Coordinates of C-alpha atoms in Angstrom, one line a residue:
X161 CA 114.7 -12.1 -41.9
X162 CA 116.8 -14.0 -40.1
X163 CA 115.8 -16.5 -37.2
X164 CA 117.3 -18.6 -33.8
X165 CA 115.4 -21.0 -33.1
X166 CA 116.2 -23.7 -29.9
X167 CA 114.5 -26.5 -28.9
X168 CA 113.8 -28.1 -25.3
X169 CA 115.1 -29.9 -23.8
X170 CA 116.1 -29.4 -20.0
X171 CA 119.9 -28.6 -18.3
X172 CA 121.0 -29.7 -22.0
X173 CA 119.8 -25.7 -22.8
X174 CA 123.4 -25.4 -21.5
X175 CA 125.0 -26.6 -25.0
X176 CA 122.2 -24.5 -27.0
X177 CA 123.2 -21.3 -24.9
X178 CA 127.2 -22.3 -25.8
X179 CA 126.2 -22.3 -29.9
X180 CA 124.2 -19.3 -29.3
X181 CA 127.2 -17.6 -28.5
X182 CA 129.2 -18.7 -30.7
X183 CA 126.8 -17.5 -33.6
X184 CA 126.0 -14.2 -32.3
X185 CA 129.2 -13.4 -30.4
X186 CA 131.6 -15.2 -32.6
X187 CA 130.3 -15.1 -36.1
X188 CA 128.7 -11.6 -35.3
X189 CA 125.0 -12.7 -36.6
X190 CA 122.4 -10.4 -36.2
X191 CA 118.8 -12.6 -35.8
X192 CA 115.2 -10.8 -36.1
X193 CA 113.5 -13.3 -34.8
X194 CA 114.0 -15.3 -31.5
X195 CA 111.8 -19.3 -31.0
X196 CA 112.6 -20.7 -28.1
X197 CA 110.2 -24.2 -26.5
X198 CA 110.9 -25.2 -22.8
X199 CA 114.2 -24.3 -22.2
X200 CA 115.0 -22.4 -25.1
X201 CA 112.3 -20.0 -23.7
X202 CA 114.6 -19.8 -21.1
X203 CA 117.5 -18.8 -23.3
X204 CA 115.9 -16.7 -25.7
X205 CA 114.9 -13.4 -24.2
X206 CA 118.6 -12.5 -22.9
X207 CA 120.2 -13.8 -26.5
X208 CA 117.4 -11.1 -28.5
X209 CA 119.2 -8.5 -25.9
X210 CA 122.3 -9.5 -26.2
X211 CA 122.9 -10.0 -22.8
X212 CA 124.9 -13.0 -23.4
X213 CA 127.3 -13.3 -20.1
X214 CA 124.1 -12.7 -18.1
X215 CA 122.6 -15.3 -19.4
X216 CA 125.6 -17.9 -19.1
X217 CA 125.9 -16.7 -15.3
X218 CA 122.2 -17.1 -15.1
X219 CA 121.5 -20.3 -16.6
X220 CA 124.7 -22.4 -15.9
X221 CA 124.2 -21.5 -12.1
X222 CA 120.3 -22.4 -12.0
X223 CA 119.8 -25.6 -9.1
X224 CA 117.1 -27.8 -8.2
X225 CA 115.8 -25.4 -5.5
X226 CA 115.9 -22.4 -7.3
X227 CA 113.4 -24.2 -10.3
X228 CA 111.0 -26.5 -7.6
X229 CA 109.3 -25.2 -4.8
X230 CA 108.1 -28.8 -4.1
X231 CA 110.5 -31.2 -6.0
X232 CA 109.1 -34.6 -6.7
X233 CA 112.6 -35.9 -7.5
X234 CA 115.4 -37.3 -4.9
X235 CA 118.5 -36.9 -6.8
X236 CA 121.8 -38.6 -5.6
X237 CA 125.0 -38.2 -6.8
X238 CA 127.1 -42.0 -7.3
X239 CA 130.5 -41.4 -9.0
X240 CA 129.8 -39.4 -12.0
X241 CA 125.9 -40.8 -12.4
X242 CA 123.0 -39.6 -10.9
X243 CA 120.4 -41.7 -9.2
X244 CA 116.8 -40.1 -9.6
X245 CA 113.9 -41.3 -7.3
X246 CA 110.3 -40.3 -6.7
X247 CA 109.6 -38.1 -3.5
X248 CA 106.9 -40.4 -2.2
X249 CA 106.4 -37.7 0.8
X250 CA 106.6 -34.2 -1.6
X251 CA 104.0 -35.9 -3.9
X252 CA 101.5 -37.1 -1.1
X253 CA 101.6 -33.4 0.0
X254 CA 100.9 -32.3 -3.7
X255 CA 97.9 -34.3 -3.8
X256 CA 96.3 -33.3 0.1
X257 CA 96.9 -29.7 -1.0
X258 CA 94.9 -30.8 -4.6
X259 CA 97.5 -30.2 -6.8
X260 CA 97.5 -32.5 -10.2
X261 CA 100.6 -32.6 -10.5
X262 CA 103.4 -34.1 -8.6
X263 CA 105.8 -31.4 -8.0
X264 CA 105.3 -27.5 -8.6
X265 CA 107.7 -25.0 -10.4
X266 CA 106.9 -21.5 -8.3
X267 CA 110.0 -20.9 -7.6
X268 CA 111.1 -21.4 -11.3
X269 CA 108.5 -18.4 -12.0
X270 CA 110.4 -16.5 -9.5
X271 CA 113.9 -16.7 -10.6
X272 CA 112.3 -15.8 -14.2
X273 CA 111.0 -12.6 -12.9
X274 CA 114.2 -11.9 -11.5
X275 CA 116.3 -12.3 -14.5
X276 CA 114.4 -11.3 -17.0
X277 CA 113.6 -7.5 -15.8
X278 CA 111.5 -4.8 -17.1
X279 CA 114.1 -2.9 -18.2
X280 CA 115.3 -5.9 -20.4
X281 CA 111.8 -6.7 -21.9
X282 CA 112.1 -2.7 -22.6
X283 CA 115.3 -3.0 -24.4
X284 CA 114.5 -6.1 -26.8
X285 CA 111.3 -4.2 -27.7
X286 CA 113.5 -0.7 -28.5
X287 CA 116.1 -3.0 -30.5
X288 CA 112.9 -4.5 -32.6
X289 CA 114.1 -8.0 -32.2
X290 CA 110.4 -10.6 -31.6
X291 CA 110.7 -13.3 -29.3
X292 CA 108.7 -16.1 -29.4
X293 CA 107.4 -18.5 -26.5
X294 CA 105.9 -22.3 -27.5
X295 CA 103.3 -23.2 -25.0
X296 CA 100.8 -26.3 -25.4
X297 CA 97.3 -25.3 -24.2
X298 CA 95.6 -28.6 -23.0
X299 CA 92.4 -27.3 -22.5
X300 CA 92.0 -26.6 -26.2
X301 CA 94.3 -29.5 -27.2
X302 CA 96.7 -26.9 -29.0
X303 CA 99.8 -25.6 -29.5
X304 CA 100.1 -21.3 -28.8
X305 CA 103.4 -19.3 -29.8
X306 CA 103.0 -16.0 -27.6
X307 CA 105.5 -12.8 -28.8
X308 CA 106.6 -10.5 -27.3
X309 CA 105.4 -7.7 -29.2
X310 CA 101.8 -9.0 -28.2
X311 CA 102.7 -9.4 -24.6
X312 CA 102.7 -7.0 -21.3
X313 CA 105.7 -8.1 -19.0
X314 CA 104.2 -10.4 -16.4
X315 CA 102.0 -11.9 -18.9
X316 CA 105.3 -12.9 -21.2
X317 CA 106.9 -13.7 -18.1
X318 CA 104.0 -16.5 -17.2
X319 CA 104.3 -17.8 -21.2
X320 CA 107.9 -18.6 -20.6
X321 CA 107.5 -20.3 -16.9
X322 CA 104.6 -22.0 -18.6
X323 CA 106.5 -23.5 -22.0
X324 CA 109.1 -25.1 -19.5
X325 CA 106.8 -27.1 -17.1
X326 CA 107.4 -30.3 -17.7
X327 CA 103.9 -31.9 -15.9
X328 CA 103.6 -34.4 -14.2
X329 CA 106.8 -33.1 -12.4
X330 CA 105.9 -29.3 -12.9
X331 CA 103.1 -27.0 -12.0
X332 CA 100.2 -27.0 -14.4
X333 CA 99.3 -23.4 -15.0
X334 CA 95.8 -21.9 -15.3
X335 CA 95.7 -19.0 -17.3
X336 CA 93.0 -17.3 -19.2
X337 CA 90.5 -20.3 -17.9
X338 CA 92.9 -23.1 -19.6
X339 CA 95.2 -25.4 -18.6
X340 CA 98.6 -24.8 -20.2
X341 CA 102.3 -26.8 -19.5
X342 CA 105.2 -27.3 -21.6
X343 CA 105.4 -26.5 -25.3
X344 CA 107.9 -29.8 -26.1
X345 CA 104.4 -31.8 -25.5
X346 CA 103.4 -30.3 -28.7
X347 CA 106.4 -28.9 -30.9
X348 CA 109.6 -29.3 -29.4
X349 CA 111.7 -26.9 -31.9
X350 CA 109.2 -24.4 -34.2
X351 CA 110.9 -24.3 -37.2
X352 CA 108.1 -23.9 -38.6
X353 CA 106.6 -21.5 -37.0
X354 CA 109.6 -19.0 -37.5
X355 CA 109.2 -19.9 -41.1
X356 CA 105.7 -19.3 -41.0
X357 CA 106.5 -15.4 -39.3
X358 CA 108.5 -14.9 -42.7
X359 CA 111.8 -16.3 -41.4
X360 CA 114.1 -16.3 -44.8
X361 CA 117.0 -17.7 -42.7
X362 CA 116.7 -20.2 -39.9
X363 CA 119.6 -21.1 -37.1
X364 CA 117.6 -24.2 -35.5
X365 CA 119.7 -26.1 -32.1
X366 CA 118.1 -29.2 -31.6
X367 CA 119.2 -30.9 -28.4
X368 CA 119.2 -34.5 -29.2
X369 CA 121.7 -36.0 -31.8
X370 CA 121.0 -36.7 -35.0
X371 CA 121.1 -40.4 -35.1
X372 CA 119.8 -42.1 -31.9
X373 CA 122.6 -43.4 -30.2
X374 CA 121.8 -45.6 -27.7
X375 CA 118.9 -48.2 -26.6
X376 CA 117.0 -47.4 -23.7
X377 CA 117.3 -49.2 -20.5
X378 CA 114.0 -51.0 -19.1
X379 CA 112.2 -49.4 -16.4
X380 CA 113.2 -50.7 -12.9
X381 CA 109.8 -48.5 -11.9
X382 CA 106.6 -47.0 -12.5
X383 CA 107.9 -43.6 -12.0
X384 CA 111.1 -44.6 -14.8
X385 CA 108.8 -45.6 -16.7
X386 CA 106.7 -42.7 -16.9
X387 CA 109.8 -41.0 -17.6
X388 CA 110.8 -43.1 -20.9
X389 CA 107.1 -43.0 -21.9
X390 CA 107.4 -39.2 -22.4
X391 CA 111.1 -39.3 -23.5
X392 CA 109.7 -41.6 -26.9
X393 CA 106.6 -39.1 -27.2
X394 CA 109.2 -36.3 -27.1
X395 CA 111.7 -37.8 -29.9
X396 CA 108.8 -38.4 -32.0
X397 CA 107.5 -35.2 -32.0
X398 CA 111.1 -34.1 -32.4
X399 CA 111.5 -36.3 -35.6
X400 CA 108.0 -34.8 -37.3
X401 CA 109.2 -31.4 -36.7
X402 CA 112.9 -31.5 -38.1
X403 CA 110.7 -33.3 -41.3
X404 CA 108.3 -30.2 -41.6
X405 CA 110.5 -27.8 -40.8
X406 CA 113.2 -29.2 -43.7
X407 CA 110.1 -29.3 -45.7
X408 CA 108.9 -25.9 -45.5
X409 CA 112.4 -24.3 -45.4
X410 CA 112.7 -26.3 -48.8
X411 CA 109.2 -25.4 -50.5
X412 CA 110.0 -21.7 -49.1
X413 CA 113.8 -21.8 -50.7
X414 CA 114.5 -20.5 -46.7
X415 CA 117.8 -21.5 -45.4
X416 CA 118.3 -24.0 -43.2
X417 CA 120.7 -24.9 -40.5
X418 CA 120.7 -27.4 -37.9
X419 CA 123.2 -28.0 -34.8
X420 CA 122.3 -31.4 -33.1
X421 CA 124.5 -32.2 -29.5
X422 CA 127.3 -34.5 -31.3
X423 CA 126.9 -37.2 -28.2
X424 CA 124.5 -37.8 -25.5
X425 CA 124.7 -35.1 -23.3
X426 CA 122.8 -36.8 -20.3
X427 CA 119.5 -38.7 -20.1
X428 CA 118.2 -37.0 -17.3
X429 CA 117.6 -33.3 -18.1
X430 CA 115.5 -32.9 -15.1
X431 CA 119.4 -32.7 -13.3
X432 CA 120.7 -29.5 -13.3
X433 CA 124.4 -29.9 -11.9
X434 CA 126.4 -26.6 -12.7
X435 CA 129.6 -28.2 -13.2
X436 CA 127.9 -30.1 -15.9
X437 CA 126.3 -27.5 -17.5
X438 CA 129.6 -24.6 -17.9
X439 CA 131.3 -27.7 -19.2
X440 CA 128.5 -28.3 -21.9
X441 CA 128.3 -24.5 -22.3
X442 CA 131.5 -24.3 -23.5
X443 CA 131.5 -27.7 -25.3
X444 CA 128.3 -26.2 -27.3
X445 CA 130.5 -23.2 -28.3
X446 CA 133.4 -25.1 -29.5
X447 CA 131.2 -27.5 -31.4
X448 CA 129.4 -24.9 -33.4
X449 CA 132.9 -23.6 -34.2
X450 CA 133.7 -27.0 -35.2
X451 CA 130.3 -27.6 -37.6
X452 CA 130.5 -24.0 -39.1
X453 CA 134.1 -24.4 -40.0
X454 CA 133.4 -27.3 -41.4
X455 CA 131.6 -26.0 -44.3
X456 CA 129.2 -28.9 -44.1
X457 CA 126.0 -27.9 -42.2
X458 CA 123.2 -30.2 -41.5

């Protein structure tokens, strides 16, 4: 069985969505199993289809407004960088209203209900593919991987909005009496987990690069701060996965294959600019090109 797998990892899902492409477009690969975490939940459901222009056009054309329906974040553009502050007035009305978190996501579940449709959910069950979404259930301190197969079509659409809410800044979701938010806070790409489903042959796209490249900046603020604090929880999660997952692919004699982003995309995935992301679309294509030609997988 043979199994995509894509990590989170915010408006970088652009460069995973370019490799996915590549692999099932280009190299015509058939995969059994779809794994997607945060925004490879995002991805995931449209690649099992096939739907892969739809998904491109979706994706690459996604803004702020069409993900927050009360964004904590004042982005401004300066040259080529972005300059992220905190919305001191959005998050005061967060907290009158007695939300816990600081910004909320609704309209992120909206645009999800739009794109993915019943009639697609209908046609990745008739073509047999499973798809797979990551949550992390707080309330019982847990990681959950919900499937499709298991799922009716509002309740796999809530799993996916849930796996990419990135709390503080997203909406904490109450479902089934627990709390639930993004799956990176607990396993930011399940290799192991499509191994574990009986994966024999495992396409993972991690969206970091391999080596860390750079040294952080110090915080100029709490709110930066809180930001790096969950960026170094995030890598090392990241690290003990690729380690288990390599591992268990080895113990299992499964194959293996990892595509990393070859530079730093951008350190602020909470961005979505779509000029940024079609260019990292097509840069992710060309790179997988470039590491499967290359005879010399990681």
């Amino acid at each position: 069985m043979k199994a995509l797998v894509i990590s989170g990892g915010g408006s970088k899902g652009a460069f995973a969505g370019g490799i996915a492409q590549y692999l099932i477009q280009d190299l015509k690969k058939e995969y059994d199993l779809f794994v997607g975490t945060s925004t490879g939940s995002l991805l995931v459901s449209h690649l099992a289809a096939g739907e892969i222009e739809a998904i491109k056009k979706g994706f690459t054309g996604v803004s702020q407004q069409a993900i927050f329906s009360n964004s904590p974040l004042i982005i401004k553009q300066k040259g080529k960088s972005n300059l992220i502050k905190i919305n001191h007035f959005n998050v005061l009305k967060n907290f009158i209203r007695g939300s816990k978190t600081f910004g909320e996501s609704k309209n992120l579940r909206k645009l999800i209900g739009d794109k993915i449709t019943l009639n697609l959910f209908k046609k990745i069950r008739a073509k047999h593919k499973e798809v797979v979404i990551c949550v992390s259930n707080f309330s019982l301190n847990q990681i959950e991987y919900k499937s499709m197969s298991e799922c009716q079509y509002e309740d796999f659409l809530d799993w996916i909005w849930i796996s990419c809410n990135y709390v503080p800044f997203m909406s904490l979701v109450t479902k089934n009496k627990y709390e639930y938010a993004d799956g990176g806070f607990g396993c930011v790409i399940a290799i192991e987990e499509a191994l574990r489903q009986g994966a024999t042959e495992v396409d993972a796209i991690l969206l970091n690069t391999e080596v860390q490249q750079f040294n952080r900046m110090r915080s100029t603020n709490a709110f930066d701060l809180l930001l790096s604090t969950l960026d170094f929880m995030g890598d090392q999660i990241t690290k003990d996965n690729r380690k288990v997952g390599a591992l268990i692919a080895n113990q299992k004699k499964a194959k293996l294959q990892m595509f990393y982003t070859p530079r730093i995309l951008t350190t602020q995935s909470l961005v979505f600019n779509q000029k940024e992301m079609e260019a990292w679309w097509e840069e992710g294509r060309l790179y997988a090109a470039e590491v499967v030609n290359s005879g010399n997988p990681s």
